[in-house]
CSV table of C-alpha atoms in Angstrom, one decimal:
chain,number,residue,atom,x,y,z
X,28,UNK,CA,-47.6,-2.6,-37.6
X,29,UNK,CA,-51.1,-4.1,-38.1
X,30,UNK,CA,-53.4,-1.4,-39.9
X,31,UNK,CA,-57.0,-0.7,-40.0
X,32,UNK,CA,-58.3,-1.5,-43.6
X,33,UNK,CA,-56.0,-4.7,-43.5
X,34,UNK,CA,-56.9,-8.3,-42.7
X,35,UNK,CA,-55.9,-7.9,-39.1
X,36,UNK,CA,-58.7,-7.6,-36.5
X,37,UNK,CA,-59.6,-3.9,-35.0
X,38,UNK,CA,-58.9,-5.4,-31.6
X,39,UNK,CA,-55.3,-6.6,-32.6
X,40,UNK,CA,-54.7,-3.2,-34.2
X,41,UNK,CA,-55.9,-1.3,-31.0
X,42,UNK,CA,-53.6,-3.7,-28.6
X,43,UNK,CA,-50.7,-3.1,-30.8
X,44,UNK,CA,-50.8,0.7,-30.8
X,45,UNK,CA,-51.0,0.7,-26.8
X,46,UNK,CA,-47.7,-1.4,-26.4
X,47,UNK,CA,-44.8,-0.1,-24.6
X,48,UNK,CA,-42.0,0.7,-26.8
X,49,UNK,CA,-39.8,-2.2,-25.9
X,50,UNK,CA,-42.7,-4.7,-26.1
X,51,UNK,CA,-43.8,-3.4,-29.6
X,52,UNK,CA,-40.5,-4.2,-30.9
X,53,UNK,CA,-40.9,-7.6,-29.8
X,54,UNK,CA,-44.5,-8.0,-31.4
X,55,UNK,CA,-42.9,-6.3,-34.4
X,56,UNK,CA,-40.2,-9.0,-34.7
X,57,UNK,CA,-42.7,-11.9,-34.1
X,58,UNK,CA,-45.3,-10.2,-36.5
X,59,UNK,CA,-42.7,-10.8,-39.4
X,60,UNK,CA,-42.7,-14.6,-38.6
X,61,UNK,CA,-46.6,-15.0,-39.1
X,62,UNK,CA,-47.1,-12.8,-42.1
X,63,UNK,CA,-48.8,-15.7,-43.8
X,64,UNK,CA,-51.8,-14.7,-41.9
X,65,UNK,CA,-51.7,-11.5,-44.0
X,66,UNK,CA,-49.2,-9.0,-45.2
X,67,UNK,CA,-49.1,-5.7,-43.5
X,68,UNK,CA,-49.6,-3.1,-46.2
X,69,UNK,CA,-49.9,0.6,-46.5
X,70,UNK,CA,-51.0,2.4,-49.7
X,71,UNK,CA,-48.6,4.1,-51.8
X,72,UNK,CA,-45.0,3.4,-50.4
X,73,UNK,CA,-42.7,6.2,-51.5
X,74,UNK,CA,-39.7,8.1,-50.0
X,75,UNK,CA,-40.4,11.6,-50.5
X,76,UNK,CA,-36.8,12.7,-51.1
X,77,UNK,CA,-36.7,11.1,-54.3
X,78,UNK,CA,-38.2,12.2,-57.6
X,79,UNK,CA,-39.9,8.9,-58.4
X,80,UNK,CA,-42.2,7.0,-56.1
X,81,UNK,CA,-41.0,3.6,-54.6
X,82,UNK,CA,-44.2,1.6,-55.4
X,83,UNK,CA,-44.4,-2.1,-55.1
X,84,UNK,CA,-46.5,-4.8,-53.5
X,85,UNK,CA,-45.6,-6.3,-50.1
X,86,UNK,CA,-44.5,-9.8,-50.4
X,87,UNK,CA,-46.8,-12.2,-48.5
X,88,UNK,CA,-46.2,-15.5,-47.0
X,89,UNK,CA,-43.7,-17.1,-44.5
X,90,UNK,CA,-40.4,-15.5,-44.8
X,91,UNK,CA,-37.2,-17.2,-43.6
X,92,UNK,CA,-33.5,-17.2,-43.9
X,93,UNK,CA,-30.8,-14.8,-43.9
X,94,UNK,CA,-27.0,-14.3,-43.0
X,95,UNK,CA,-25.5,-16.0,-40.1
X,96,UNK,CA,-23.3,-13.6,-38.6
X,97,UNK,CA,-21.7,-13.7,-35.2
X,98,UNK,CA,-21.5,-17.5,-34.7
X,99,UNK,CA,-20.0,-19.7,-37.1
X,100,UNK,CA,-22.3,-22.6,-36.9
X,101,UNK,CA,-25.3,-20.3,-37.3
X,102,UNK,CA,-26.8,-20.7,-34.0
X,103,UNK,CA,-29.4,-18.1,-33.2
X,104,UNK,CA,-30.0,-17.2,-36.4
X,105,UNK,CA,-33.6,-16.0,-37.4
X,106,UNK,CA,-34.5,-19.0,-39.4
X,107,UNK,CA,-34.1,-21.6,-36.7
X,108,UNK,CA,-37.6,-21.2,-35.3
X,109,UNK,CA,-40.1,-19.3,-37.2
X,110,UNK,CA,-42.8,-20.3,-35.1
X,111,UNK,CA,-41.6,-18.9,-31.7
X,112,UNK,CA,-39.2,-16.5,-32.9
X,113,UNK,CA,-36.8,-14.3,-30.5
X,114,UNK,CA,-38.5,-12.6,-27.5
X,115,UNK,CA,-37.4,-9.0,-26.9
X,116,UNK,CA,-36.2,-7.6,-24.8
X,117,UNK,CA,-36.2,-10.7,-22.4
X,118,UNK,CA,-38.3,-13.6,-22.5
X,119,UNK,CA,-42.0,-13.5,-23.6
X,120,UNK,CA,-44.1,-16.8,-22.9
X,121,UNK,CA,-45.2,-18.8,-25.9
X,122,UNK,CA,-44.9,-17.9,-29.5
X,123,UNK,CA,-46.5,-15.9,-32.3
X,124,UNK,CA,-47.7,-12.3,-32.5
X,125,UNK,CA,-50.4,-12.8,-30.0
X,126,UNK,CA,-48.4,-14.0,-27.2
X,127,UNK,CA,-46.1,-10.9,-27.9
X,128,UNK,CA,-49.1,-8.8,-27.6
X,129,UNK,CA,-50.4,-10.2,-24.3
X,130,UNK,CA,-47.3,-11.3,-22.5
X,131,UNK,CA,-45.6,-9.6,-19.6
X,132,UNK,CA,-42.0,-10.0,-20.1
X,133,UNK,CA,-39.0,-8.2,-18.8
X,134,UNK,CA,-37.3,-5.0,-20.0
X,135,UNK,CA,-33.7,-5.6,-21.7
X,136,UNK,CA,-32.0,-4.0,-18.5
X,137,UNK,CA,-33.9,-6.1,-16.0
X,138,UNK,CA,-32.0,-9.3,-14.0
X,139,UNK,CA,-31.9,-12.3,-16.0
X,140,UNK,CA,-32.0,-10.5,-19.4
X,141,UNK,CA,-29.5,-11.3,-22.0
X,142,UNK,CA,-26.4,-9.2,-22.2
X,143,UNK,CA,-26.0,-6.5,-24.9
X,144,UNK,CA,-23.9,-7.5,-28.1
X,145,UNK,CA,-20.2,-6.8,-27.9
X,146,UNK,CA,-18.4,-4.0,-30.0
X,147,UNK,CA,-16.4,-6.9,-31.3
X,148,UNK,CA,-19.0,-9.1,-32.2
X,149,UNK,CA,-20.8,-6.3,-34.1
X,150,UNK,CA,-17.6,-5.3,-35.7
X,151,UNK,CA,-17.2,-8.9,-37.1
X,152,UNK,CA,-20.8,-8.8,-38.7
X,153,UNK,CA,-21.0,-5.0,-39.8
X,154,UNK,CA,-17.5,-3.8,-40.7
X,155,UNK,CA,-17.2,-6.1,-43.7
X,156,UNK,CA,-20.4,-5.0,-44.9
X,157,UNK,CA,-19.4,-1.3,-44.5
X,158,UNK,CA,-16.9,-2.0,-47.2
X,159,UNK,CA,-19.5,-2.4,-49.8
X,160,UNK,CA,-18.5,-0.7,-53.2
X,161,UNK,CA,-22.0,0.8,-53.3
X,162,UNK,CA,-21.3,2.7,-50.0
X,163,UNK,CA,-19.0,5.9,-50.3
X,164,UNK,CA,-16.0,6.9,-47.9
X,165,UNK,CA,-18.9,9.0,-46.3
X,166,UNK,CA,-20.8,6.3,-44.5
X,167,UNK,CA,-21.4,6.7,-40.9
X,168,UNK,CA,-22.8,3.8,-38.7
X,169,UNK,CA,-24.1,3.5,-34.9
X,170,UNK,CA,-25.9,1.0,-33.3
X,171,UNK,CA,-26.8,1.5,-29.5
X,172,UNK,CA,-28.1,-0.7,-26.9
X,173,UNK,CA,-31.8,0.8,-26.2
X,174,UNK,CA,-31.7,-0.5,-22.4
X,175,UNK,CA,-28.4,0.9,-21.4
X,176,UNK,CA,-28.1,3.9,-24.0
X,177,UNK,CA,-24.7,2.9,-24.7
X,178,UNK,CA,-23.4,2.9,-28.3
X,179,UNK,CA,-22.2,-0.7,-28.8
X,180,UNK,CA,-20.9,0.0,-32.3
X,181,UNK,CA,-19.7,3.1,-34.3
X,182,UNK,CA,-17.9,3.8,-37.5
X,183,UNK,CA,-17.7,7.9,-38.2
X,184,UNK,CA,-20.9,7.8,-36.0
X,185,UNK,CA,-20.3,11.4,-35.1
X,186,UNK,CA,-19.5,12.7,-38.6
X,187,UNK,CA,-22.4,15.1,-39.7
X,188,UNK,CA,-24.0,14.2,-43.1
X,189,UNK,CA,-27.0,15.0,-44.9
X,190,UNK,CA,-29.9,12.7,-43.4
X,191,UNK,CA,-32.8,13.1,-46.0
X,192,UNK,CA,-36.1,11.7,-44.7
X,193,UNK,CA,-34.5,10.2,-41.6
X,194,UNK,CA,-34.5,13.8,-40.1
X,195,UNK,CA,-38.5,13.5,-39.9
X,196,UNK,CA,-37.7,11.2,-37.0
X,197,UNK,CA,-36.3,14.5,-35.1
X,198,UNK,CA,-39.5,16.4,-36.2
X,199,UNK,CA,-41.6,13.8,-34.9
X,200,UNK,CA,-40.0,13.4,-31.6
X,201,UNK,CA,-39.9,17.2,-30.9
X,202,UNK,CA,-43.5,17.7,-31.8
X,203,UNK,CA,-44.7,14.7,-29.7
X,204,UNK,CA,-42.7,16.2,-26.7
X,205,UNK,CA,-44.0,19.7,-27.2
X,206,UNK,CA,-47.5,18.9,-27.8
X,207,UNK,CA,-48.3,15.5,-26.5
X,208,UNK,CA,-49.8,12.4,-28.6
X,209,UNK,CA,-53.3,13.5,-28.0
X,210,UNK,CA,-53.0,17.0,-29.2
X,211,UNK,CA,-55.4,17.8,-32.2
X,212,UNK,CA,-54.9,20.4,-34.7
X,213,UNK,CA,-58.3,22.6,-35.3
X,214,UNK,CA,-59.6,24.2,-38.4
X,215,UNK,CA,-62.3,26.7,-37.4
X,216,UNK,CA,-64.9,28.7,-38.9
X,217,UNK,CA,-65.7,31.9,-37.0
X,218,UNK,CA,-67.6,35.1,-37.3
X,219,UNK,CA,-66.2,37.9,-39.4
X,220,UNK,CA,-65.9,41.6,-39.1
X,221,UNK,CA,-69.1,42.0,-41.0
X,222,UNK,CA,-72.6,40.9,-40.2
X,223,UNK,CA,-72.5,38.6,-42.8
X,224,UNK,CA,-68.9,37.6,-43.1
X,225,UNK,CA,-67.3,34.4,-41.8
X,226,UNK,CA,-63.8,33.1,-41.9
X,227,UNK,CA,-62.0,30.0,-42.4
X,228,UNK,CA,-59.3,29.8,-39.9
X,229,UNK,CA,-56.2,27.5,-40.9
X,230,UNK,CA,-54.9,25.4,-37.9
X,231,UNK,CA,-51.9,23.6,-39.3
X,232,UNK,CA,-53.7,20.4,-40.5
X,233,UNK,CA,-52.4,19.3,-43.8
X,234,UNK,CA,-54.8,16.2,-43.8
X,235,UNK,CA,-58.0,18.1,-43.8
X,236,UNK,CA,-59.7,16.4,-46.7
X,237,UNK,CA,-62.5,17.4,-49.0
X,238,UNK,CA,-63.0,14.1,-50.0
X,239,UNK,CA,-66.1,11.7,-49.1
X,240,UNK,CA,-65.6,10.7,-45.6
X,241,UNK,CA,-63.9,7.1,-45.2
X,242,UNK,CA,-63.5,5.0,-42.0
X,243,UNK,CA,-59.5,5.2,-42.4
X,244,UNK,CA,-57.0,6.3,-44.9
X,245,UNK,CA,-54.1,4.0,-45.8
X,246,UNK,CA,-54.4,2.4,-42.4
X,247,UNK,CA,-54.7,5.6,-40.3
X,248,UNK,CA,-57.6,7.1,-38.4
X,249,UNK,CA,-59.7,9.1,-40.8
X,250,UNK,CA,-58.6,12.7,-41.1
X,251,UNK,CA,-60.8,16.0,-40.4
X,252,UNK,CA,-63.3,16.6,-43.4
X,253,UNK,CA,-64.2,19.7,-45.0
X,254,UNK,CA,-67.5,18.5,-46.0
X,255,UNK,CA,-68.4,18.0,-42.3
X,256,UNK,CA,-67.1,21.4,-41.5
X,257,UNK,CA,-69.4,22.9,-44.3
X,258,UNK,CA,-72.5,20.7,-42.5
X,259,UNK,CA,-71.7,22.1,-39.3
X,260,UNK,CA,-71.2,25.7,-40.5
X,261,UNK,CA,-74.5,25.6,-42.2
X,262,UNK,CA,-76.3,24.5,-39.3
X,263,UNK,CA,-74.6,27.2,-37.3
X,264,UNK,CA,-75.7,30.0,-40.0
X,265,UNK,CA,-79.4,28.5,-39.9
X,266,UNK,CA,-79.5,29.1,-36.2
X,267,UNK,CA,-78.3,32.7,-36.8
X,268,UNK,CA,-80.7,33.2,-39.4
X,269,UNK,CA,-78.4,33.8,-42.3
X,270,UNK,CA,-78.3,32.1,-45.7
X,271,UNK,CA,-75.8,34.5,-47.3
X,272,UNK,CA,-72.2,35.3,-46.6
X,273,UNK,CA,-68.9,36.4,-47.5
X,274,UNK,CA,-65.9,34.1,-47.0
X,275,UNK,CA,-62.7,35.1,-45.8
X,276,UNK,CA,-59.8,32.8,-44.9
X,277,UNK,CA,-56.7,33.2,-42.2
X,278,UNK,CA,-53.5,31.6,-42.7
X,279,UNK,CA,-51.8,33.9,-40.0
X,280,UNK,CA,-50.9,30.9,-37.9
X,281,UNK,CA,-47.8,30.4,-39.9
X,282,UNK,CA,-45.2,32.8,-41.1
X,283,UNK,CA,-42.4,33.3,-43.3
X,284,UNK,CA,-41.8,32.0,-46.9
X,285,UNK,CA,-44.4,29.3,-47.7
X,286,UNK,CA,-42.3,27.7,-50.5
X,287,UNK,CA,-39.7,25.1,-49.5
X,288,UNK,CA,-36.2,25.9,-50.7
X,289,UNK,CA,-36.1,23.2,-53.3
X,290,UNK,CA,-38.9,25.1,-55.1
X,291,UNK,CA,-42.1,23.9,-56.7
X,292,UNK,CA,-42.1,19.9,-56.3
X,293,UNK,CA,-44.7,17.3,-56.5
X,294,UNK,CA,-43.3,16.0,-53.2
X,295,UNK,CA,-44.5,18.9,-51.0
X,296,UNK,CA,-46.9,21.8,-51.3
X,297,UNK,CA,-46.4,25.2,-50.1
X,298,UNK,CA,-46.4,25.2,-46.5
X,299,UNK,CA,-49.6,27.1,-45.3
X,300,UNK,CA,-51.7,26.7,-42.2
X,301,UNK,CA,-54.7,26.2,-44.3
X,302,UNK,CA,-54.8,23.6,-46.8
X,303,UNK,CA,-56.8,20.3,-48.0
X,304,UNK,CA,-55.6,17.1,-49.0
X,305,UNK,CA,-51.7,18.2,-48.4
X,306,UNK,CA,-52.6,20.7,-51.6
X,307,UNK,CA,-53.0,17.9,-53.8
X,308,UNK,CA,-54.8,18.6,-56.9
X,309,UNK,CA,-54.9,15.2,-58.4
X,310,UNK,CA,-58.6,14.5,-58.1
X,311,UNK,CA,-58.2,12.3,-55.0
X,312,UNK,CA,-56.3,9.8,-57.0
X,313,UNK,CA,-53.9,9.5,-53.9
X,314,UNK,CA,-53.4,9.9,-50.3
X,315,UNK,CA,-49.4,9.8,-50.2
X,316,UNK,CA,-46.6,10.1,-52.6
X,317,UNK,CA,-45.8,12.7,-55.5
X,318,UNK,CA,-48.6,14.4,-57.0
X,319,UNK,CA,-49.6,17.6,-58.7
X,320,UNK,CA,-49.8,20.5,-55.9
X,321,UNK,CA,-51.8,23.8,-56.0
X,322,UNK,CA,-49.4,26.9,-55.9
X,323,UNK,CA,-51.8,28.4,-53.1
X,324,UNK,CA,-53.2,25.7,-50.9
X,325,UNK,CA,-55.1,28.3,-48.7
X,326,UNK,CA,-56.9,29.9,-51.7
X,327,UNK,CA,-57.8,26.4,-53.2
X,328,UNK,CA,-59.2,25.2,-49.8
X,329,UNK,CA,-61.1,28.4,-49.3
X,330,UNK,CA,-62.6,28.2,-52.8
X,331,UNK,CA,-63.4,24.6,-52.2
X,332,UNK,CA,-65.0,25.4,-49.0
X,333,UNK,CA,-67.3,28.1,-50.7
X,334,UNK,CA,-68.3,25.5,-53.3
X,335,UNK,CA,-69.3,23.1,-50.4
X,336,UNK,CA,-71.2,25.9,-48.9
X,337,UNK,CA,-73.2,26.7,-52.1
X,338,UNK,CA,-74.0,23.0,-52.6
X,339,UNK,CA,-75.8,23.1,-49.3
X,340,UNK,CA,-77.8,26.3,-50.0
X,341,UNK,CA,-75.7,29.0,-48.6
X,342,UNK,CA,-75.3,31.9,-50.9
X,343,UNK,CA,-71.5,32.8,-51.0
X,344,UNK,CA,-71.0,36.3,-52.4
X,345,UNK,CA,-68.1,36.9,-54.4
X,346,UNK,CA,-64.7,35.1,-54.2
X,347,UNK,CA,-63.0,34.0,-50.9
X,348,UNK,CA,-60.5,36.7,-49.7
X,349,UNK,CA,-57.4,36.5,-47.5
X,350,UNK,CA,-58.0,38.0,-44.1
X,351,UNK,CA,-57.4,37.6,-40.4
X,352,UNK,CA,-60.0,36.5,-38.0
X,353,UNK,CA,-61.0,38.9,-35.2
X,354,UNK,CA,-59.5,38.0,-31.6
X,355,UNK,CA,-62.0,36.3,-29.8
X,356,UNK,CA,-64.4,35.8,-32.6
X,357,UNK,CA,-67.4,33.6,-32.2
X,358,UNK,CA,-66.5,30.1,-33.3
X,359,UNK,CA,-69.4,28.4,-35.6
X,360,UNK,CA,-67.7,25.2,-36.4
X,361,UNK,CA,-64.5,23.3,-35.8
X,362,UNK,CA,-63.0,20.2,-37.6
X,363,UNK,CA,-60.3,18.6,-35.4
X,364,UNK,CA,-57.5,16.4,-36.9
X,365,UNK,CA,-56.5,12.7,-36.1
X,366,UNK,CA,-54.4,12.8,-33.0
X,367,UNK,CA,-50.9,13.8,-33.1
X,368,UNK,CA,-49.7,10.5,-32.4
X,369,UNK,CA,-51.5,9.2,-35.7
X,370,UNK,CA,-50.1,12.2,-37.7
X,371,UNK,CA,-46.6,11.4,-36.7
X,372,UNK,CA,-47.1,7.7,-37.3
X,373,UNK,CA,-48.2,8.6,-40.9
X,374,UNK,CA,-45.4,11.0,-41.4
X,375,UNK,CA,-42.8,8.4,-40.9
X,376,UNK,CA,-44.6,5.4,-42.5
X,377,UNK,CA,-45.2,7.2,-45.7
X,378,UNK,CA,-42.2,9.8,-45.5
X,379,UNK,CA,-44.9,12.5,-45.6
X,380,UNK,CA,-43.2,15.8,-46.2
X,381,UNK,CA,-46.4,18.0,-45.7
X,382,UNK,CA,-47.2,16.6,-42.2
X,383,UNK,CA,-43.5,16.8,-41.3
X,384,UNK,CA,-43.3,20.3,-42.3
X,385,UNK,CA,-46.7,21.2,-40.2
X,386,UNK,CA,-45.3,19.4,-37.1
X,387,UNK,CA,-42.2,21.3,-37.3
X,388,UNK,CA,-44.0,24.7,-37.4
X,389,UNK,CA,-46.5,23.5,-34.7
X,390,UNK,CA,-43.6,22.9,-32.5
X,391,UNK,CA,-42.6,26.4,-32.9
X,392,UNK,CA,-46.2,27.5,-32.2
X,393,UNK,CA,-46.0,25.6,-28.9
X,394,UNK,CA,-42.5,27.2,-28.1
X,395,UNK,CA,-43.6,30.7,-28.8
X,396,UNK,CA,-41.4,31.0,-31.8
X,397,UNK,CA,-42.3,32.4,-35.3
X,398,UNK,CA,-43.8,29.4,-37.2
X,399,UNK,CA,-41.5,29.7,-40.3
X,400,UNK,CA,-38.8,27.3,-41.8
X,401,UNK,CA,-36.3,29.3,-39.5
X,402,UNK,CA,-38.4,29.2,-36.4
X,403,UNK,CA,-39.6,25.7,-36.7
X,404,UNK,CA,-35.9,24.7,-36.8
X,405,UNK,CA,-34.8,26.5,-33.7
X,406,UNK,CA,-37.9,25.0,-31.9
X,407,UNK,CA,-37.2,21.6,-32.9
X,408,UNK,CA,-33.6,21.9,-31.7
X,409,UNK,CA,-34.6,23.4,-28.2
X,410,UNK,CA,-37.0,20.4,-27.8
X,411,UNK,CA,-34.3,17.9,-28.8
X,412,UNK,CA,-31.7,19.7,-26.5
X,413,UNK,CA,-34.2,19.1,-23.6
X,414,UNK,CA,-34.2,15.4,-24.2
X,415,UNK,CA,-30.4,15.6,-23.7
X,416,UNK,CA,-29.5,14.7,-27.3
X,417,UNK,CA,-26.2,14.9,-28.9
X,418,UNK,CA,-26.6,17.9,-31.1
X,419,UNK,CA,-23.0,18.8,-32.1
X,420,UNK,CA,-23.1,19.1,-35.9
X,421,UNK,CA,-26.8,19.0,-36.0
X,422,UNK,CA,-28.6,21.5,-38.6
X,423,UNK,CA,-32.2,21.6,-38.8
X,424,UNK,CA,-33.0,23.5,-42.1
X,425,UNK,CA,-36.6,22.0,-42.5
X,426,UNK,CA,-38.7,19.4,-41.1
X,427,UNK,CA,-38.9,17.1,-43.8
X,428,UNK,CA,-35.4,16.3,-44.8
X,429,UNK,CA,-35.8,17.6,-48.3
X,430,UNK,CA,-33.1,20.6,-47.7
X,431,UNK,CA,-29.7,19.3,-48.2
X,432,UNK,CA,-28.5,21.8,-45.6
X,433,UNK,CA,-30.0,19.5,-43.0
X,434,UNK,CA,-27.0,17.8,-41.2
X,435,UNK,CA,-27.2,15.1,-38.6
X,436,UNK,CA,-24.9,12.2,-37.3
X,437,UNK,CA,-25.6,8.6,-37.2
X,438,UNK,CA,-25.2,8.8,-33.3
X,439,UNK,CA,-27.7,11.5,-33.2
X,440,UNK,CA,-30.4,9.5,-35.0
X,441,UNK,CA,-29.5,6.4,-33.0
X,442,UNK,CA,-30.1,8.1,-29.8
X,443,UNK,CA,-33.4,9.9,-31.1
X,444,UNK,CA,-34.7,6.3,-31.3
X,445,UNK,CA,-33.4,5.6,-27.7
X,446,UNK,CA,-35.3,8.4,-26.5
X,447,UNK,CA,-38.5,7.5,-28.3
X,448,UNK,CA,-38.2,3.8,-26.8
X,449,UNK,CA,-37.8,5.0,-23.4
X,450,UNK,CA,-40.7,3.6,-21.1
X,451,UNK,CA,-40.6,6.7,-19.1
X,452,UNK,CA,-41.2,8.9,-21.9
X,453,UNK,CA,-44.5,7.3,-23.3
X,454,UNK,CA,-45.5,10.6,-25.3
X,455,UNK,CA,-42.8,9.8,-28.0
X,456,UNK,CA,-43.8,6.4,-28.7
X,457,UNK,CA,-45.4,7.2,-32.0
X,458,UNK,CA,-42.0,7.9,-33.4
X,459,UNK,CA,-41.4,4.2,-32.9
X,460,UNK,CA,-44.7,2.8,-33.9
X,461,UNK,CA,-44.6,4.7,-36.9
X,462,UNK,CA,-41.3,3.3,-38.3
X,463,UNK,CA,-42.1,1.3,-41.5
X,464,UNK,CA,-41.6,-2.6,-41.2
X,465,UNK,CA,-39.1,-4.2,-43.5
X,466,UNK,CA,-40.8,-6.0,-46.6
X,467,UNK,CA,-44.2,-4.9,-45.3
X,468,UNK,CA,-45.4,-1.4,-45.0
X,469,UNK,CA,-44.5,2.2,-45.9
X,470,UNK,CA,-41.4,3.2,-47.5
X,471,UNK,CA,-40.0,-0.4,-46.7
X,472,UNK,CA,-42.7,-2.3,-48.3
X,473,UNK,CA,-40.9,-2.6,-51.5
X,474,UNK,CA,-37.5,-3.4,-50.0
X,475,UNK,CA,-36.2,-6.7,-48.4
X,476,UNK,CA,-37.6,-8.6,-51.2
X,477,UNK,CA,-35.0,-11.6,-50.8
X,478,UNK,CA,-36.0,-13.3,-47.7
X,479,UNK,CA,-33.4,-12.1,-45.0
X,480,UNK,CA,-33.2,-11.8,-41.2
X,481,UNK,CA,-34.3,-8.2,-41.5
X,482,UNK,CA,-37.5,-9.0,-43.3
X,483,UNK,CA,-40.5,-8.2,-40.9
X,484,UNK,CA,-37.9,-7.7,-38.1
X,485,UNK,CA,-36.4,-4.4,-39.1
X,486,UNK,CA,-38.5,-1.1,-38.2
X,487,UNK,CA,-36.7,1.7,-39.8
X,488,UNK,CA,-37.1,5.3,-41.6
X,489,UNK,CA,-35.6,5.8,-45.1
X,490,UNK,CA,-34.1,8.5,-46.3
X,491,UNK,CA,-33.2,8.9,-50.2
X,492,UNK,CA,-32.2,12.2,-52.0
X,493,UNK,CA,-30.0,12.0,-55.2
X,494,UNK,CA,-26.5,10.9,-53.7
X,495,UNK,CA,-28.0,10.1,-50.2
X,496,UNK,CA,-29.2,7.0,-48.8
X,497,UNK,CA,-29.9,6.7,-44.9
X,498,UNK,CA,-31.7,4.1,-42.6
X,499,UNK,CA,-32.4,4.8,-39.1
X,500,UNK,CA,-34.6,2.3,-36.9
X,501,UNK,CA,-34.9,-0.4,-34.3
X,502,UNK,CA,-34.4,-4.2,-34.4
X,503,UNK,CA,-34.5,-6.9,-31.9
X,504,UNK,CA,-31.2,-9.0,-32.2
X,505,UNK,CA,-31.2,-13.0,-32.4
X,506,UNK,CA,-30.5,-12.8,-28.5
X,507,UNK,CA,-33.9,-10.5,-27.9
X,508,UNK,CA,-32.0,-7.4,-27.3
X,509,UNK,CA,-33.4,-4.1,-28.6
X,510,UNK,CA,-31.1,-2.3,-30.6
X,511,UNK,CA,-31.3,1.4,-32.3
X,512,UNK,CA,-29.5,1.9,-35.4
X,513,UNK,CA,-28.5,4.5,-38.0
X,514,UNK,CA,-26.5,3.8,-41.3
X,515,UNK,CA,-25.8,7.1,-43.3
X,516,UNK,CA,-24.3,6.9,-47.1
X,517,UNK,CA,-23.6,10.3,-48.5
X,518,UNK,CA,-22.1,10.5,-52.2
X,519,UNK,CA,-23.8,7.3,-53.4
X,520,UNK,CA,-24.0,6.8,-57.3
X,521,UNK,CA,-26.4,3.7,-57.4
X,522,UNK,CA,-29.2,4.1,-55.1
X,523,UNK,CA,-30.6,0.7,-55.6
X,524,UNK,CA,-27.3,-0.7,-54.6
X,525,UNK,CA,-26.9,1.5,-51.7
X,526,UNK,CA,-30.3,0.9,-50.3
X,527,UNK,CA,-29.6,-2.9,-50.6
X,528,UNK,CA,-26.1,-2.5,-48.8
X,529,UNK,CA,-28.0,-0.5,-45.9
X,530,UNK,CA,-30.7,-3.2,-45.7
X,531,UNK,CA,-27.9,-5.9,-45.2
X,532,UNK,CA,-26.5,-3.9,-42.5
X,533,UNK,CA,-29.8,-3.7,-40.7
X,534,UNK,CA,-30.4,-7.4,-41.5
X,535,UNK,CA,-27.0,-8.3,-40.1
X,536,UNK,CA,-27.8,-6.4,-36.9
X,537,UNK,CA,-31.2,-8.3,-36.5
X,538,UNK,CA,-29.5,-11.6,-37.0
X,539,UNK,CA,-26.6,-11.1,-34.8
X,540,UNK,CA,-26.0,-12.7,-31.4
X,541,UNK,CA,-22.8,-10.6,-31.4
X,542,UNK,CA,-21.1,-11.5,-28.1
């Protein structure tokens, strides 16, 4: 999608974010056909399940071409009309992205809409691609017509497999359902037990930053800023006539082990209700992707905050200590995170593990459960059950997908996206708007290098662990029908070839007028 800090005008970005899910899919498709205006860019693409970052520049310029599945003469293929492009779902007047953003259109299940693809038609396009040598025997596939919620193609669709980072879709959907898209996480400074003690209280925001304020970060709204929190705290202390304090810090919002089961890792910090810059200690060199992490993010945040207070003329005696704020303590200052919808989008676009684990725990808090790995898994599952999702064989061991004990089926992932695309559930929209765009943003920015029917058309969450490659997202097919898909491969031996095979499956779905 268009991002702040890119070459897209701000009004276009704002309009994009407010689109209904089905119309956003149409606009996403058309956006891929006008990329000569400027490539959609998101800084630092990487897939959090891998040990090395996926970093590359997005390809700019007009993109055409691709397979011609489903029709022997190639009719309906994506490269037939790059200016108008397919409309979805239903007809949109005119061509190009601006028409898509402003058009009325029809939902895909309304009278006059094109029929959904048939299983036989999709089988002709997808079954041969599932036989790619890069895809192991344990490869599941599900394609669902979003308007009806009906699976129109499946192959081992109900077989549980390791989802890797595609499980973040479940985490995001549950958090949005539990808390709402406008919810913000609050980091507070409150009066302590002593006359001169203040307490820095963690509110679960991993994106709280100690860096100089920016208008945006990697195309997203600016995060809460520790420097501004220090400024506000100093003003509150001055009103109280205090220039000397002791500092405590409170991480009691979360419970259980802080360290992820995979152990110390550059892809995730210990999970804490209080941290700055996702626990990164790389000197501000990156906003996403692998980086050296603090072993104790809360202590690091408190020490940094103490230094900021000292820089502003406050004497902070001793070193910050762990503690617990008194119930009902006077609030001195507050830093509020970007809206939950933006956190959700950032978690999906950049496959951000730290945000995903925070969202899982915040779902637990909302559900009144312990905010631990175990409690978060139960809370997310409860929310998904309330949405009527097929949970047979699903296991949620973490919120990020780094844990190989996670299990999900292709049918489950596809149905997640159907729920998120439901116009009657607008609170879930960020689970669709946050999906990377093939060839242009997030973890799909460095993929789809060869022009294909999927370039700019596919929006999908990637998943990558050693031996695991998955892809789940949405696409508008050649007839303008909005489809949700999931392709899951476990037991891969060549990750690059496996990713390419999954990308071909998604591109074939995009190019298919499969009736």
